[in-house]
Short mmCIF file of C-alpha atoms in Angstrom, two decimals:
data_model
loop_
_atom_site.label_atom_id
_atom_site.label_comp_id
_atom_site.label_asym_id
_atom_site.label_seq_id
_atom_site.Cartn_x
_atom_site.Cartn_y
_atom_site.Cartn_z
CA UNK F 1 -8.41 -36.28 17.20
CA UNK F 2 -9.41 -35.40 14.10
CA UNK F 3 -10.92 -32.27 15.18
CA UNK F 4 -7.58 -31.14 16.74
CA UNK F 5 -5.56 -31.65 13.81
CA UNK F 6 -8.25 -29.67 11.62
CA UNK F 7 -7.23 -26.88 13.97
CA UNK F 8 -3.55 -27.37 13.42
CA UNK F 9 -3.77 -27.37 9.82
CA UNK F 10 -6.01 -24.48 9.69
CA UNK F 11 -4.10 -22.29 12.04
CA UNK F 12 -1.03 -23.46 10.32
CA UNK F 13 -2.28 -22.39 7.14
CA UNK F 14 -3.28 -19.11 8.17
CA UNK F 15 0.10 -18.37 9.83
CA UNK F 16 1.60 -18.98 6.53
CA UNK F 17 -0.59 -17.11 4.95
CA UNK F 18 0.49 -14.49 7.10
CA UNK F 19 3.69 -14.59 6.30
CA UNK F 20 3.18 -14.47 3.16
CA UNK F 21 1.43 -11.52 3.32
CA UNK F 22 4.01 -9.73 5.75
CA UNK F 23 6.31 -10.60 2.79
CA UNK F 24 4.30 -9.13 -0.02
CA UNK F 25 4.02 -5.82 1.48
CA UNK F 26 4.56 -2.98 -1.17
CA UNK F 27 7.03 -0.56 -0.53
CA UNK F 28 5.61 2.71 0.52
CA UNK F 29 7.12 5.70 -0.26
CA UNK F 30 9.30 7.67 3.42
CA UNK F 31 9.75 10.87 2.33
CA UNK F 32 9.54 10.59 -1.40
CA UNK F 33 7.73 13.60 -3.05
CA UNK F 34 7.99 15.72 0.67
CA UNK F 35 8.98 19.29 -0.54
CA UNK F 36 11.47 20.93 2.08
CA UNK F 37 12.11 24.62 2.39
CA UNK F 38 15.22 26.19 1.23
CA UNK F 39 17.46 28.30 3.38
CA UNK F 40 19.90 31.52 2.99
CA UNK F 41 22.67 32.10 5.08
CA UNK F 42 25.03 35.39 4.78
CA UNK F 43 29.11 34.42 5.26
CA UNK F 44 29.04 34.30 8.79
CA UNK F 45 26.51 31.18 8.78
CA UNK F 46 23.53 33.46 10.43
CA UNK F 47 20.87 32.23 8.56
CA UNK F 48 18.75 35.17 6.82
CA UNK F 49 15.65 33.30 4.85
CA UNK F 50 13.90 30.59 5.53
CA UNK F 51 11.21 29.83 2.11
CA UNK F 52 8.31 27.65 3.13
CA UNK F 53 8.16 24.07 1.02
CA UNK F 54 5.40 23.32 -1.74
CA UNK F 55 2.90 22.76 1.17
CA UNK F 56 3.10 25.71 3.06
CA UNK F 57 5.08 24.22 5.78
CA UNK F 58 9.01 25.17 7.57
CA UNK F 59 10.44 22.17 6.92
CA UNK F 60 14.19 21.19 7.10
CA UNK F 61 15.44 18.14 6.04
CA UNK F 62 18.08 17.03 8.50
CA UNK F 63 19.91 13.44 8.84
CA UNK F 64 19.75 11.79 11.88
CA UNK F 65 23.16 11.98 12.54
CA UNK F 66 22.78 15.83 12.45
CA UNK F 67 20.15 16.00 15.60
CA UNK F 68 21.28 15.74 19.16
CA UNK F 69 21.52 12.26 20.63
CA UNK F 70 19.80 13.81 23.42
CA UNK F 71 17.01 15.24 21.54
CA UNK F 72 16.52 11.86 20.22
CA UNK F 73 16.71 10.07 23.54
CA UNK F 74 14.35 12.51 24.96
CA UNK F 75 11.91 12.07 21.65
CA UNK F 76 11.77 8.49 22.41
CA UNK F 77 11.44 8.44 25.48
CA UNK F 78 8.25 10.58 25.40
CA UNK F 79 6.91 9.41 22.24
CA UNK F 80 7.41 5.48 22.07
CA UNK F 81 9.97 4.14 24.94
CA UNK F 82 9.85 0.60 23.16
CA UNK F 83 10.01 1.80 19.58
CA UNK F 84 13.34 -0.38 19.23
CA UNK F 85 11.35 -3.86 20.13
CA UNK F 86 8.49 -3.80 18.46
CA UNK F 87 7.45 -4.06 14.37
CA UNK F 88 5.51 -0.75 14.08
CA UNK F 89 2.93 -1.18 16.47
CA UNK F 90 2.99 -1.82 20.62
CA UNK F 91 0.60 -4.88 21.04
CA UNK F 92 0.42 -4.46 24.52
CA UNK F 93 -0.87 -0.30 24.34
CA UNK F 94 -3.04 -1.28 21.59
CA UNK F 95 -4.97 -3.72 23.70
CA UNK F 96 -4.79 -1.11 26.76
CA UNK F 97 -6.26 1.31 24.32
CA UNK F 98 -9.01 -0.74 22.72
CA UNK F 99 -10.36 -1.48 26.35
CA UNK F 100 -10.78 1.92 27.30
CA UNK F 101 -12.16 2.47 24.04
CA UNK F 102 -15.14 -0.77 25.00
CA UNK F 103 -15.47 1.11 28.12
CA UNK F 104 -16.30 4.12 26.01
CA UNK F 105 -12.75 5.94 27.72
CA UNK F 106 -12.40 8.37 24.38
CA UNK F 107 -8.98 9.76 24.64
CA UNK F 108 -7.11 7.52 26.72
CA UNK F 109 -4.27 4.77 25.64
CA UNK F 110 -1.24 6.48 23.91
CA UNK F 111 -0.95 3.39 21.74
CA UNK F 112 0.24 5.18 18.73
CA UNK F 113 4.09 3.88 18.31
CA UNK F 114 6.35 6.51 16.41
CA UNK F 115 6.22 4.38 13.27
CA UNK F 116 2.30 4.27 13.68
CA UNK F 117 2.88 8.65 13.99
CA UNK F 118 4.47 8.47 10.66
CA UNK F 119 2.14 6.44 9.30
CA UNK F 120 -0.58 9.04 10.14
CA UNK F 121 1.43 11.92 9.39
CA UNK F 122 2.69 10.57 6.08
CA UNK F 123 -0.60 9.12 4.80
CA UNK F 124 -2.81 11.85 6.07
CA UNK F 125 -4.49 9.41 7.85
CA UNK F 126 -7.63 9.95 10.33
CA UNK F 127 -6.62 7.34 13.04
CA UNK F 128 -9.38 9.02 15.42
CA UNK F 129 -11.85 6.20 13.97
CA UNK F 130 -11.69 2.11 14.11
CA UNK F 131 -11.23 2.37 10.18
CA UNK F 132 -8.44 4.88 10.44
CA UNK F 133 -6.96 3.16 13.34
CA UNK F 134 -6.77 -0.18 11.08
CA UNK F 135 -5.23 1.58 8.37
CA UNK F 136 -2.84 3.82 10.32
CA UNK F 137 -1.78 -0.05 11.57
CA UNK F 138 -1.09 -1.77 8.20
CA UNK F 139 0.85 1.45 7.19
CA UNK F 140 2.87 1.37 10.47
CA UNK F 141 3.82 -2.91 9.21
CA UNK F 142 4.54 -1.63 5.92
CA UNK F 143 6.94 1.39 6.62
CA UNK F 144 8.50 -1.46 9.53
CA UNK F 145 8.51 -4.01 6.53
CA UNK F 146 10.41 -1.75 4.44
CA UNK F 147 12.77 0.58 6.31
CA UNK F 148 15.53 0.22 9.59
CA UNK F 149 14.35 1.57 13.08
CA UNK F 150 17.22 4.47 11.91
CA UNK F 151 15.16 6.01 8.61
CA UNK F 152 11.79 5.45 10.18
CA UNK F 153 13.25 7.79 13.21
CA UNK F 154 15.06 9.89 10.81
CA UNK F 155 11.58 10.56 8.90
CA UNK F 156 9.64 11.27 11.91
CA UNK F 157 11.81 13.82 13.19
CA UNK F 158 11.84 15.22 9.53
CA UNK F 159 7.62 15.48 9.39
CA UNK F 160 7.00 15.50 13.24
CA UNK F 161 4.85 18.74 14.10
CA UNK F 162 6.17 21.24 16.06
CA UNK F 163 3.16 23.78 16.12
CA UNK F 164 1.88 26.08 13.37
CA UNK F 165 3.36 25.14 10.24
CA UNK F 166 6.68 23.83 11.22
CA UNK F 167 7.15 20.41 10.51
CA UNK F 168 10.30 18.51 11.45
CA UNK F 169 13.05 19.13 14.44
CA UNK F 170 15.69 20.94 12.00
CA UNK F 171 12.87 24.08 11.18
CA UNK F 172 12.12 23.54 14.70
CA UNK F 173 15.41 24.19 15.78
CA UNK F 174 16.40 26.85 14.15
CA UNK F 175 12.36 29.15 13.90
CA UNK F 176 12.34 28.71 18.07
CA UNK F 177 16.28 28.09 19.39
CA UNK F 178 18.39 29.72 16.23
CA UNK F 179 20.38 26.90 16.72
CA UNK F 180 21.57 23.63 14.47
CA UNK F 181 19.39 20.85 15.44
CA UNK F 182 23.21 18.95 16.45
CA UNK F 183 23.41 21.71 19.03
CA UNK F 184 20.15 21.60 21.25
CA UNK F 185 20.18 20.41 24.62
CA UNK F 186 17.79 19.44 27.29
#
């Protein structure tokens, strides 16, 4: 009996602990200090210029509410289908993904959420190793600590890469389509 409620009190205590920790989280920066490019249109709206930011990248900042619903359905459902149930990180994939990695399966899994992308891409993390991967985790908690399911999307479609150095859907949008990133389709 005694040893059973040693075991309560112990996993009790570290669940608290846990929380406590979930709670005590810092706030990391989204897109704080990002630089985005600046863009020249003539009177007719065609844009003319496109500069490239501080870090040599086409980047556009554009709101979520500016990007195509379906774009953003599509982007989801190719990139993390259960990104609105889970708290940064897909337990299930994760576990998929760390048995093919035991079996010595390099390459295999997809376990990487969209917050867990952002994490990566934000932090200029190397989530290719078991250090990395940890990290690229407890960044992916933090950003889901810290900011709605709507501004963790919003950033990712902001940094996402889109080959070269374009960075985020609204460059995207307008380097390969010429179009607003409101206007793409399917």
């Amino acid at each position: 009996m005694k040893l059973a409620r040693r075991f309560f009190v112990g996993f009790a205590l570290v669940g608290a602990l846990a929380v406590l920790g979930w709670f005590s989280l810092p706030k990391p920066p989204l897109l704080d200090r990002i630089s985005f490019s600046r863009r020249v249109y003539d009177r007719n709206g065609k844009l003319l210029c496109l500069t490239l930011s501080d870090d040599e990248k086409y980047r556009i900042f554009t709101p979520l509410e500016r990007i195509s619903p379906e774009l953003i359905r599509a982007t989801l459902a190719q990139e993390d289908r259960f990104f609105g149930k889970h708290v940064g990180v897909n337990p299930i994939a994760l576990t998929r993904a760390a048995w093919h990695y035991s079996l010595g399966h390099s390459g295999r899994g997809g376990a990487s959420t969209i917050t867990m992308q952002l994490a990566r891409i934000r932090f200029h993390l190397n989530s290719r190793t078991v250090a990395g991967k940890c990290t690229q985790i407890f960044r992916a908690l933090e950003l889901e600590r810290h900011y709605t399911k709507s501004q963790l999307l919003e950033a990712y479609l902001n940094l996402a890469p889109y080959g070269g150095n374009i960075e985020g859907i609204g460059a995207a949008s307008e380097i390969y389509f010429r179009k607003n990133p409101r206007k793409l389709t399917l």
